mmCIF file of C-alpha atoms in Angstrom:
data_model
loop_
_atom_site.group_PDB
_atom_site.id
_atom_site.type_symbol
_atom_site.label_atom_id
_atom_site.label_comp_id
_atom_site.label_asym_id
_atom_site.label_seq_id
_atom_site.Cartn_x
_atom_site.Cartn_y
_atom_site.Cartn_z
ATOM 1 C CA MET A 1 -2.470 13.853 31.371
ATOM 2 C CA LYS A 2 0.562 13.951 28.856
ATOM 3 C CA LEU A 3 3.325 11.873 29.488
ATOM 4 C CA GLU A 4 7.078 12.666 29.513
ATOM 5 C CA HIS A 5 9.737 9.849 28.557
ATOM 6 C CA ASP A 6 11.850 8.748 31.687
ATOM 7 C CA LEU A 7 15.243 7.815 30.666
ATOM 8 C CA SER A 8 15.369 6.394 33.422
ATOM 9 C CA LEU A 9 12.788 3.606 33.110
ATOM 10 C CA LYS A 10 13.540 0.473 32.635
ATOM 11 C CA THR A 11 12.675 -0.395 28.217
ATOM 12 C CA ARG A 12 9.995 -3.260 28.213
ATOM 13 C CA SER A 13 10.760 -5.279 25.147
ATOM 14 C CA MET A 14 8.248 -6.581 22.647
ATOM 15 C CA GLU A 15 8.097 -9.040 19.841
ATOM 16 C CA ALA A 16 8.221 -7.556 16.047
ATOM 17 C CA LEU A 17 8.696 -8.946 12.690
ATOM 18 C CA VAL A 18 11.810 -8.114 11.212
ATOM 19 C CA TRP A 19 13.932 -9.164 7.942
ATOM 20 C CA SER A 20 16.807 -11.131 9.518
ATOM 21 C CA GLU A 21 20.529 -10.934 8.626
ATOM 22 C CA GLN A 22 19.346 -14.423 6.529
ATOM 23 C CA GLY A 23 17.028 -12.527 4.028
ATOM 24 C CA GLN A 24 13.932 -13.602 5.807
ATOM 25 C CA LEU A 25 10.983 -12.684 8.295
ATOM 26 C CA GLU A 26 11.458 -13.583 11.438
ATOM 27 C CA LEU A 27 9.928 -12.487 15.030
ATOM 28 C CA CYS A 28 12.025 -11.288 17.399
ATOM 29 C CA LEU A 29 12.387 -9.036 20.938
ATOM 30 C CA ARG A 30 12.889 -5.932 20.651
ATOM 31 C CA ASP A 31 12.975 -3.064 23.434
ATOM 32 C CA GLU A 32 9.729 -1.363 23.224
ATOM 33 C CA PRO A 33 10.058 2.144 21.299
ATOM 34 C CA GLN A 34 10.269 5.302 24.201
ATOM 35 C CA LEU A 35 9.382 8.890 23.068
ATOM 36 C CA LEU A 36 12.550 10.966 22.483
ATOM 37 C CA ARG A 37 11.106 14.112 21.133
ATOM 38 C CA PRO A 38 8.099 16.747 22.453
ATOM 39 C CA THR A 39 6.542 15.683 18.982
ATOM 40 C CA ASP A 40 6.154 12.334 19.782
ATOM 41 C CA VAL A 41 3.264 9.906 20.326
ATOM 42 C CA LYS A 42 3.500 6.150 21.153
ATOM 43 C CA VAL A 43 0.339 4.384 19.393
ATOM 44 C CA LYS A 44 -0.906 0.708 20.589
ATOM 45 C CA ILE A 45 -1.275 -1.230 17.048
ATOM 46 C CA HIS A 46 -4.131 -2.311 16.673
ATOM 47 C CA MET A 47 -4.084 -3.531 13.091
ATOM 48 C CA THR A 48 -1.561 -3.227 10.471
ATOM 49 C CA GLY A 49 -1.813 -4.592 6.855
ATOM 50 C CA ILE A 50 0.907 -6.840 4.509
ATOM 51 C CA CYS A 51 1.635 -4.502 1.875
ATOM 52 C CA GLY A 52 2.803 -6.024 -1.616
ATOM 53 C CA THR A 53 5.788 -4.257 -0.844
ATOM 54 C CA ASP A 54 6.390 -7.042 2.483
ATOM 55 C CA LEU A 55 5.745 -9.812 -0.331
ATOM 56 C CA ALA A 56 8.235 -8.664 -2.912
ATOM 57 C CA VAL A 57 10.942 -7.979 -0.246
ATOM 58 C CA ILE A 58 9.877 -11.656 0.555
ATOM 59 C CA THR A 59 9.807 -13.599 -2.566
ATOM 60 C CA GLY A 60 12.881 -11.806 -3.776
ATOM 61 C CA LYS A 61 11.764 -9.218 -6.045
ATOM 62 C CA GLU A 62 13.156 -6.500 -3.916
ATOM 63 C CA LEU A 63 15.879 -6.138 -1.728
ATOM 64 C CA GLY A 64 14.873 -5.799 1.759
ATOM 65 C CA ILE A 65 17.242 -3.529 4.300
ATOM 66 C CA GLN A 66 18.315 -6.309 7.198
ATOM 67 C CA ASN A 67 16.910 -6.241 11.433
ATOM 68 C CA VAL A 68 14.579 -3.413 10.273
ATOM 69 C CA ILE A 69 11.347 -4.440 11.703
ATOM 70 C CA ARG A 70 8.658 -4.381 8.148
ATOM 71 C CA GLY A 71 4.727 -2.940 8.292
ATOM 72 C CA HIS A 72 3.915 0.649 7.211
ATOM 73 C CA GLU A 73 0.152 0.067 7.081
ATOM 74 C CA ALA A 74 -1.519 0.402 10.444
ATOM 75 C CA VAL A 75 -3.782 1.873 13.102
ATOM 76 C CA GLY A 76 -4.304 1.526 16.684
ATOM 77 C CA THR A 77 -4.880 3.951 19.743
ATOM 78 C CA VAL A 78 -2.594 6.622 21.430
ATOM 79 C CA VAL A 79 -1.122 5.759 24.638
ATOM 80 C CA GLU A 80 1.662 8.287 25.236
ATOM 81 C CA VAL A 81 2.325 11.613 23.968
ATOM 82 C CA GLY A 82 5.482 14.051 24.047
ATOM 83 C CA THR A 83 5.089 17.565 25.991
ATOM 84 C CA SER A 84 4.869 19.432 22.720
ATOM 85 C CA VAL A 85 1.728 17.828 21.309
ATOM 86 C CA ASP A 86 -2.053 19.005 21.227
ATOM 87 C CA LYS A 87 -3.246 17.532 17.443
ATOM 88 C CA VAL A 88 -3.980 13.947 19.352
ATOM 89 C CA GLN A 89 -4.755 13.038 23.191
ATOM 90 C CA ILE A 90 -4.703 9.390 24.775
ATOM 91 C CA GLY A 91 -6.857 7.415 23.974
ATOM 92 C CA ASP A 92 -7.662 8.501 20.400
ATOM 93 C CA ARG A 93 -8.211 5.896 17.187
ATOM 94 C CA VAL A 94 -5.447 7.296 15.087
ATOM 95 C CA VAL A 95 -3.950 6.459 11.902
ATOM 96 C CA ILE A 96 -0.001 6.477 11.108
ATOM 97 C CA ASP A 97 1.282 7.479 7.607
ATOM 98 C CA PRO A 98 4.799 6.024 7.146
ATOM 99 C CA ASN A 99 6.156 8.629 5.009
ATOM 100 C CA GLN A 100 8.563 10.113 7.805
ATOM 101 C CA SER A 101 9.611 13.677 4.905
ATOM 102 C CA CYS A 102 12.502 15.290 6.742
ATOM 103 C CA ASN A 103 11.224 19.052 5.643
ATOM 104 C CA GLN A 104 14.645 20.079 5.229
ATOM 105 C CA CYS A 105 15.729 18.610 1.824
ATOM 106 C CA ARG A 106 15.225 21.019 -1.630
ATOM 107 C CA PHE A 107 12.750 18.459 -2.367
ATOM 108 C CA CYS A 108 10.539 18.845 0.467
ATOM 109 C CA LYS A 109 11.337 23.005 0.508
ATOM 110 C CA GLN A 110 10.218 23.072 -2.760
ATOM 111 C CA ASP A 111 6.663 20.982 -1.803
ATOM 112 C CA LYS A 112 7.625 17.868 -3.109
ATOM 113 C CA GLN A 113 7.560 15.492 0.133
ATOM 114 C CA HIS A 114 7.030 12.852 -2.186
ATOM 115 C CA LEU A 115 10.640 13.296 -3.502
ATOM 116 C CA CYS A 116 12.213 13.519 0.006
ATOM 117 C CA ILE A 117 15.831 12.557 -0.236
ATOM 118 C CA GLY A 118 16.724 12.966 3.664
ATOM 119 C CA MET A 119 18.594 15.480 5.427
ATOM 120 C CA ASP A 120 21.418 13.130 5.387
ATOM 121 C CA GLY A 121 20.485 12.158 1.019
ATOM 122 C CA GLN A 122 20.520 8.795 1.794
ATOM 123 C CA GLY A 123 16.261 8.910 1.335
ATOM 124 C CA MET A 124 13.399 9.280 3.153
ATOM 125 C CA ARG A 125 12.493 7.622 6.352
ATOM 126 C CA ILE A 126 9.829 5.235 5.213
ATOM 127 C CA SER A 127 8.773 3.091 8.093
ATOM 128 C CA GLY A 128 8.320 -0.463 7.961
ATOM 129 C CA LEU A 129 10.917 -0.881 4.916
ATOM 130 C CA ASN A 130 14.701 1.927 6.483
ATOM 131 C CA ASP A 131 13.189 2.872 9.487
ATOM 132 C CA ALA A 132 11.349 0.885 12.336
ATOM 133 C CA GLY A 133 7.783 -0.108 11.331
ATOM 134 C CA THR A 134 3.897 -2.127 12.495
ATOM 135 C CA PHE A 135 4.502 -5.394 12.653
ATOM 136 C CA ALA A 136 4.799 -4.787 16.267
ATOM 137 C CA PRO A 137 2.374 -4.093 18.987
ATOM 138 C CA PHE A 138 3.871 -0.340 19.842
ATOM 139 C CA PHE A 139 5.034 2.141 17.385
ATOM 140 C CA VAL A 140 6.345 5.904 18.179
ATOM 141 C CA THR A 141 6.208 8.541 15.394
ATOM 142 C CA ASP A 142 6.445 12.563 14.972
ATOM 143 C CA VAL A 143 2.649 13.908 15.440
ATOM 144 C CA GLN A 144 2.345 15.151 11.905
ATOM 145 C CA PHE A 145 2.715 11.683 11.183
ATOM 146 C CA ILE A 146 -0.379 10.458 12.980
ATOM 147 C CA HIS A 147 -4.009 11.397 11.543
ATOM 148 C CA PRO A 148 -7.658 10.950 14.149
ATOM 149 C CA LEU A 149 -9.710 8.387 12.956
ATOM 150 C CA SER A 150 -13.290 9.662 12.653
ATOM 151 C CA PRO A 151 -15.760 7.565 14.914
ATOM 152 C CA SER A 152 -17.550 6.390 11.877
ATOM 153 C CA ILE A 153 -14.301 5.014 10.079
ATOM 154 C CA SER A 154 -13.621 1.061 10.914
ATOM 155 C CA TRP A 155 -10.869 -0.368 12.286
ATOM 156 C CA GLU A 156 -10.805 -2.329 8.834
ATOM 157 C CA ALA A 157 -10.959 0.341 6.058
ATOM 158 C CA ALA A 158 -8.738 2.557 8.324
ATOM 159 C CA VAL A 159 -5.977 -0.176 8.027
ATOM 160 C CA LEU A 160 -6.433 0.795 3.830
ATOM 161 C CA VAL A 161 -6.062 4.487 4.260
ATOM 162 C CA GLU A 162 -2.095 4.563 2.981
ATOM 163 C CA PRO A 163 -2.421 2.090 0.349
ATOM 164 C CA LEU A 164 -5.336 4.463 -0.810
ATOM 165 C CA ALA A 165 -3.430 7.396 -0.709
ATOM 166 C CA CYS A 166 -1.269 5.821 -3.011
ATOM 167 C CA VAL A 167 -4.102 5.210 -5.333
ATOM 168 C CA LEU A 168 -5.178 8.551 -5.453
ATOM 169 C CA HIS A 169 -1.897 9.742 -6.019
ATOM 170 C CA ASN A 170 -1.413 8.102 -9.059
ATOM 171 C CA PHE A 171 -5.045 8.281 -10.910
ATOM 172 C CA ARG A 172 -4.186 12.016 -9.484
ATOM 173 C CA GLU A 173 -0.729 12.245 -11.710
ATOM 174 C CA ALA A 174 -1.931 10.361 -14.432
ATOM 175 C CA GLY A 175 -5.112 13.014 -15.174
ATOM 176 C CA VAL A 176 -7.017 10.428 -14.858
ATOM 177 C CA THR A 177 -11.036 11.701 -14.969
ATOM 178 C CA ARG A 178 -14.867 10.659 -15.563
ATOM 179 C CA ASN A 179 -14.134 10.303 -19.607
ATOM 180 C CA ASP A 180 -11.516 7.850 -19.502
ATOM 181 C CA THR A 181 -11.295 4.439 -19.473
ATOM 182 C CA VAL A 182 -9.267 2.200 -16.988
ATOM 183 C CA LEU A 183 -7.953 -1.058 -17.759
ATOM 184 C CA ILE A 184 -6.583 -2.815 -14.071
ATOM 185 C CA LEU A 185 -3.746 -5.715 -14.947
ATOM 186 C CA GLY A 186 -4.393 -7.353 -11.554
ATOM 187 C CA SER A 187 -7.000 -7.151 -8.601
ATOM 188 C CA GLY A 188 -5.602 -8.125 -5.354
ATOM 189 C CA PRO A 189 -5.251 -5.407 -3.165
ATOM 190 C CA MET A 190 -4.234 -2.544 -4.380
ATOM 191 C CA GLY A 191 -5.783 -3.252 -8.145
ATOM 192 C CA ILE A 192 -9.223 -3.987 -6.174
ATOM 193 C CA LEU A 193 -8.548 -0.442 -4.443
ATOM 194 C CA CYS A 194 -7.952 0.964 -8.310
ATOM 195 C CA GLN A 195 -11.572 -0.256 -9.434
ATOM 196 C CA LEU A 196 -12.726 1.539 -6.829
ATOM 197 C CA VAL A 197 -11.709 5.026 -7.237
ATOM 198 C CA SER A 198 -12.009 4.186 -10.942
ATOM 199 C CA LYS A 199 -15.483 4.056 -11.004
ATOM 200 C CA TYR A 200 -16.403 6.314 -7.795
ATOM 201 C CA ILE A 201 -14.723 8.439 -10.431
ATOM 202 C CA GLY A 202 -17.383 7.296 -13.538
ATOM 203 C CA CYS A 203 -14.831 5.749 -15.426
ATOM 204 C CA VAL A 204 -15.777 2.484 -17.349
ATOM 205 C CA THR A 205 -13.442 0.237 -15.970
ATOM 206 C CA ILE A 206 -11.983 -3.187 -17.055
ATOM 207 C CA ALA A 207 -9.848 -4.955 -14.884
ATOM 208 C CA THR A 208 -8.124 -8.492 -14.934
ATOM 209 C CA GLU A 209 -7.458 -11.569 -12.332
ATOM 210 C CA LYS A 210 -5.614 -14.814 -12.320
ATOM 211 C CA ASN A 211 -6.556 -15.948 -9.192
ATOM 212 C CA LEU A 212 -10.280 -16.901 -8.644
ATOM 213 C CA TYR A 213 -11.030 -15.564 -5.359
ATOM 214 C CA ARG A 214 -10.023 -12.224 -6.325
ATOM 215 C CA LEU A 215 -11.639 -11.952 -9.254
ATOM 216 C CA SER A 216 -14.960 -12.545 -7.885
ATOM 217 C CA TYR A 217 -14.204 -9.144 -6.179
ATOM 218 C CA ALA A 218 -13.115 -7.579 -9.143
ATOM 219 C CA ALA A 219 -16.154 -8.698 -10.753
ATOM 220 C CA GLN A 220 -18.436 -6.269 -7.973
ATOM 221 C CA PHE A 221 -16.768 -3.253 -8.703
ATOM 222 C CA SER A 222 -15.479 -3.490 -12.421
ATOM 223 C CA ASP A 223 -17.676 -2.638 -15.480
ATOM 224 C CA ASP A 224 -16.245 -6.564 -16.226
ATOM 225 C CA ALA A 225 -13.463 -8.284 -15.289
ATOM 226 C CA CYS A 226 -11.206 -12.031 -16.533
ATOM 227 C CA LYS A 227 -9.098 -13.756 -16.520
ATOM 228 C CA PRO A 228 -5.798 -12.256 -19.111
ATOM 229 C CA GLU A 229 -6.378 -14.619 -21.302
ATOM 230 C CA HIS A 230 -9.480 -13.994 -21.447
ATOM 231 C CA LEU A 231 -8.786 -10.199 -22.643
ATOM 232 C CA GLN A 232 -9.711 -10.040 -25.837
ATOM 233 C CA GLU A 233 -11.511 -7.512 -28.761
ATOM 234 C CA ASP A 234 -14.672 -9.142 -28.672
ATOM 235 C CA ARG A 235 -14.850 -9.072 -24.974
ATOM 236 C CA VAL A 236 -14.319 -5.254 -24.717
ATOM 237 C CA LYS A 237 -15.715 -3.980 -27.444
ATOM 238 C CA PRO A 238 -19.110 -3.501 -26.179
ATOM 239 C CA LEU A 239 -17.924 -1.414 -23.393
ATOM 240 C CA LEU A 240 -15.055 0.505 -25.589
ATOM 241 C CA HIS A 241 -16.444 -0.085 -29.113
ATOM 242 C CA ASP A 242 -13.645 1.273 -31.309
ATOM 243 C CA ARG A 243 -11.436 2.808 -28.857
ATOM 244 C CA LYS A 244 -8.908 1.247 -26.813
ATOM 245 C CA PHE A 245 -7.819 2.161 -22.925
ATOM 246 C CA ASP A 246 -7.059 5.684 -21.925
ATOM 247 C CA VAL A 247 -5.482 4.187 -18.922
ATOM 248 C CA VAL A 248 -3.552 0.999 -18.343
ATOM 249 C CA ILE A 249 -2.465 0.251 -14.847
ATOM 250 C CA ASP A 250 -0.012 -2.933 -13.990
ATOM 251 C CA THR A 251 -0.456 -3.588 -10.039
ATOM 252 C CA VAL A 252 1.186 -6.794 -10.835
ATOM 253 C CA GLY A 253 4.921 -5.270 -11.998
ATOM 254 C CA ASN A 254 5.345 -6.916 -14.960
ATOM 255 C CA GLN A 255 2.508 -6.352 -17.477
ATOM 256 C CA MET A 256 4.114 -3.673 -19.446
ATOM 257 C CA GLU A 257 3.241 -5.916 -22.673
ATOM 258 C CA THR A 258 -0.048 -6.546 -21.904
ATOM 259 C CA ALA A 259 -0.598 -2.414 -21.327
ATOM 260 C CA GLU A 260 1.598 -1.350 -24.435
ATOM 261 C CA ARG A 261 -1.218 -3.409 -26.127
ATOM 262 C CA TRP A 262 -4.663 -2.391 -24.955
ATOM 263 C CA VAL A 263 -3.707 1.773 -24.354
ATOM 264 C CA GLU A 264 -5.118 4.260 -26.965
ATOM 265 C CA ARG A 265 -3.426 6.750 -28.834
ATOM 266 C CA GLY A 266 -2.767 9.824 -26.237
ATOM 267 C CA GLY A 267 -3.025 7.548 -23.393
ATOM 268 C CA ARG A 268 -1.236 7.400 -20.275
ATOM 269 C CA ILE A 269 0.639 3.381 -18.193
ATOM 270 C CA ILE A 270 0.821 3.502 -14.821
ATOM 271 C CA PRO A 271 3.668 0.980 -13.967
ATOM 272 C CA PHE A 272 2.154 0.297 -10.107
ATOM 273 C CA GLY A 273 3.108 -3.076 -9.349
ATOM 274 C CA ILE A 274 6.638 -3.857 -6.980
ATOM 275 C CA ASN A 275 8.670 -6.202 -8.906
ATOM 276 C CA GLY A 276 12.851 -4.852 -8.898
ATOM 277 C CA LYS A 277 13.754 -7.805 -11.742
ATOM 278 C CA TYR A 278 11.234 -7.392 -13.757
ATOM 279 C CA GLN A 279 12.407 -5.323 -17.604
ATOM 280 C CA TYR A 280 11.356 -3.946 -20.212
ATOM 281 C CA THR A 281 12.575 -3.011 -23.052
ATOM 282 C CA ILE A 282 10.189 -0.250 -24.623
ATOM 283 C CA THR A 283 10.411 1.221 -28.812
ATOM 284 C CA PRO A 284 10.979 5.468 -27.673
ATOM 285 C CA THR A 285 9.691 6.680 -31.252
ATOM 286 C CA HIS A 286 6.442 4.429 -30.962
ATOM 287 C CA TYR A 287 5.651 6.087 -27.634
ATOM 288 C CA THR A 288 6.865 9.119 -29.442
ATOM 289 C CA GLN A 289 4.238 8.886 -32.334
ATOM 290 C CA GLN A 290 1.318 7.562 -29.959
ATOM 291 C CA ALA A 291 1.555 10.027 -27.971
ATOM 292 C CA ILE A 292 1.932 8.074 -24.912
ATOM 293 C CA LYS A 293 2.590 8.646 -21.414
ATOM 294 C CA ILE A 294 4.428 6.666 -18.684
ATOM 295 C CA VAL A 295 3.237 8.267 -15.372
ATOM 296 C CA GLY A 296 5.713 6.958 -12.586
ATOM 297 C CA ALA A 297 4.341 9.096 -10.035
ATOM 298 C CA GLY A 298 6.565 8.112 -6.563
ATOM 299 C CA GLU A 299 5.090 8.106 -3.242
ATOM 300 C CA TYR A 300 1.980 9.667 -2.299
ATOM 301 C CA LEU A 301 1.280 13.468 -1.904
ATOM 302 C CA ASN A 302 -0.138 15.175 0.236
ATOM 303 C CA THR A 303 -3.473 12.802 -0.332
ATOM 304 C CA PHE A 304 -4.108 11.043 3.360
ATOM 305 C CA GLY A 305 -6.329 13.581 4.317
ATOM 306 C CA GLU A 306 -8.180 12.412 0.758
ATOM 307 C CA ALA A 307 -8.236 9.376 1.406
ATOM 308 C CA LEU A 308 -9.465 9.264 5.405
ATOM 309 C CA GLN A 309 -12.442 10.916 3.491
ATOM 310 C CA PHE A 310 -12.936 8.179 0.700
ATOM 311 C CA ALA A 311 -12.953 5.561 3.496
ATOM 312 C CA GLU A 312 -15.488 7.964 5.636
ATOM 313 C CA ASP A 313 -17.706 7.710 2.859
ATOM 314 C CA HIS A 314 -17.119 4.233 1.455
ATOM 315 C CA SER A 315 -17.391 1.803 4.729
ATOM 316 C CA ILE A 316 -17.335 -0.892 1.852
ATOM 317 C CA LEU A 317 -13.578 -0.541 1.810
ATOM 318 C CA ALA A 318 -13.512 -2.762 5.526
ATOM 319 C CA THR A 319 -14.838 -5.923 3.409
ATOM 320 C CA LEU A 320 -11.609 -5.868 1.672
ATOM 321 C CA VAL A 321 -9.960 -7.216 4.629
ATOM 322 C CA THR A 322 -10.921 -10.803 4.481
ATOM 323 C CA LYS A 323 -8.454 -12.255 6.777
ATOM 324 C CA LYS A 324 -6.664 -11.820 10.125
ATOM 325 C CA TYR A 325 -3.569 -12.921 11.820
ATOM 326 C CA SER A 326 -1.605 -12.316 14.963
ATOM 327 C CA LEU A 327 2.369 -12.259 14.120
ATOM 328 C CA HIS A 328 2.836 -15.956 15.708
ATOM 329 C CA ASP A 329 0.422 -16.589 12.575
ATOM 330 C CA TYR A 330 2.929 -14.688 9.867
ATOM 331 C CA GLU A 331 4.573 -17.400 8.174
ATOM 332 C CA THR A 332 0.857 -19.129 7.658
ATOM 333 C CA ALA A 333 -0.753 -15.625 6.447
ATOM 334 C CA ILE A 334 2.401 -14.944 3.841
ATOM 335 C CA GLN A 335 2.357 -18.479 2.561
ATOM 336 C CA GLU A 336 -1.279 -17.542 2.153
ATOM 337 C CA LEU A 337 -0.951 -14.506 0.266
ATOM 338 C CA VAL A 338 2.307 -15.519 -1.514
ATOM 339 C CA GLY A 339 0.238 -18.519 -3.126
ATOM 340 C CA TYR A 340 3.074 -21.390 -2.342
ATOM 341 C CA ASP A 341 4.923 -22.664 0.659
ATOM 342 C CA LEU A 342 8.196 -20.592 1.477
ATOM 343 C CA ARG A 343 10.197 -23.880 2.549
ATOM 344 C CA THR A 344 9.066 -26.253 0.450
ATOM 345 C CA GLY A 345 7.631 -24.108 -2.737
ATOM 346 C CA GLU A 346 4.504 -26.183 -2.934
ATOM 347 C CA THR A 347 1.567 -23.953 -4.549
ATOM 348 C CA TYR A 348 -2.153 -23.591 -3.460
ATOM 349 C CA GLU A 349 -4.819 -21.705 -4.162
ATOM 350 C CA THR A 350 -4.972 -18.150 -2.610
ATOM 351 C CA ASN A 351 -8.161 -17.518 -0.841
ATOM 352 C CA THR A 352 -7.781 -14.389 0.864
ATOM 353 C CA LEU A 353 -7.766 -10.657 -0.533
ATOM 354 C CA LYS A 354 -6.620 -8.380 2.199
ATOM 355 C CA THR A 355 -4.861 -9.973 5.108
ATOM 356 C CA VAL A 356 -4.274 -7.744 8.404
ATOM 357 C CA PHE A 357 -2.250 -8.567 11.625
ATOM 358 C CA VAL A 358 -4.229 -7.940 14.755
ATOM 359 C CA PHE A 359 -3.142 -7.190 18.168
ATOM 360 C CA GLU A 360 -4.867 -7.980 21.270
ATOM 361 C CA LYS A 361 -6.947 -4.955 22.817
#
């Protein structure tokens, strides 16, 4: 049975993680979202991932919009649908697409929804960045941004569909083929996803990572994985012979110097990591003479369905979720990921790959 939103009902409150006016993540009470349009769907969040974008804001590498509920990688169960919704029904397991393109701006009308600037020209609405996100037990969005999950896809694999869509889009924009050699700088969640996709395509794949825990994952998914300082010619030559890498992917966000050093003539560099404070000076003539391309892919475009299929075909994705916390334990979860105490600055080794918040059923 479809439920219509009754404005006369008293709005309930819920706990949510919000980027506060003080420039920090805080657990706050917010109104539980309600259906406002016939095409709206309400989802009870089961699991939501902590993204590198969230960490970039928390560590000061990116600005965060104040008073916005963070979080944009999420899966859950439909608990309410608008009167015009027939794509999903109550009880369905779903994954959420946080990129709410407007379908009206000049880019959307050119089928470039990933470049959407919104009907007001102020930018695409993205859940958890400039619009209410999923670090909360309930979430409401238009049905076009809701995707049903196959019964064979676990919650853990499904929560990686959104970041996987980003990876697939970048690979497509860079034109990566099985004949390419690929270097992936950094083996956090996005780096490991890049390694999985690269190996699935059939590329010779080498990865770097400072953290020993994450390096152990990279060793499973790449032809070779090493600490950055061990990336030397004598190590890669057995795999590459006299070549460099056709594709270099910087998932760290500050590795352009290394990328330049290792990219082959005619190769592509993909700056993938998020660090708004990082700057690097290039020599345009070098790029022209060496025919090297820098591939800025933007948000993903038409790869969500492909990511869902990949998740269904590769259950190993679920093994990348290594820690689960409640919202109340957010400080522990965040500090484990960034590798230091946010108050004292004390450092410690990160022993997780993908950390998620889980809500009670």
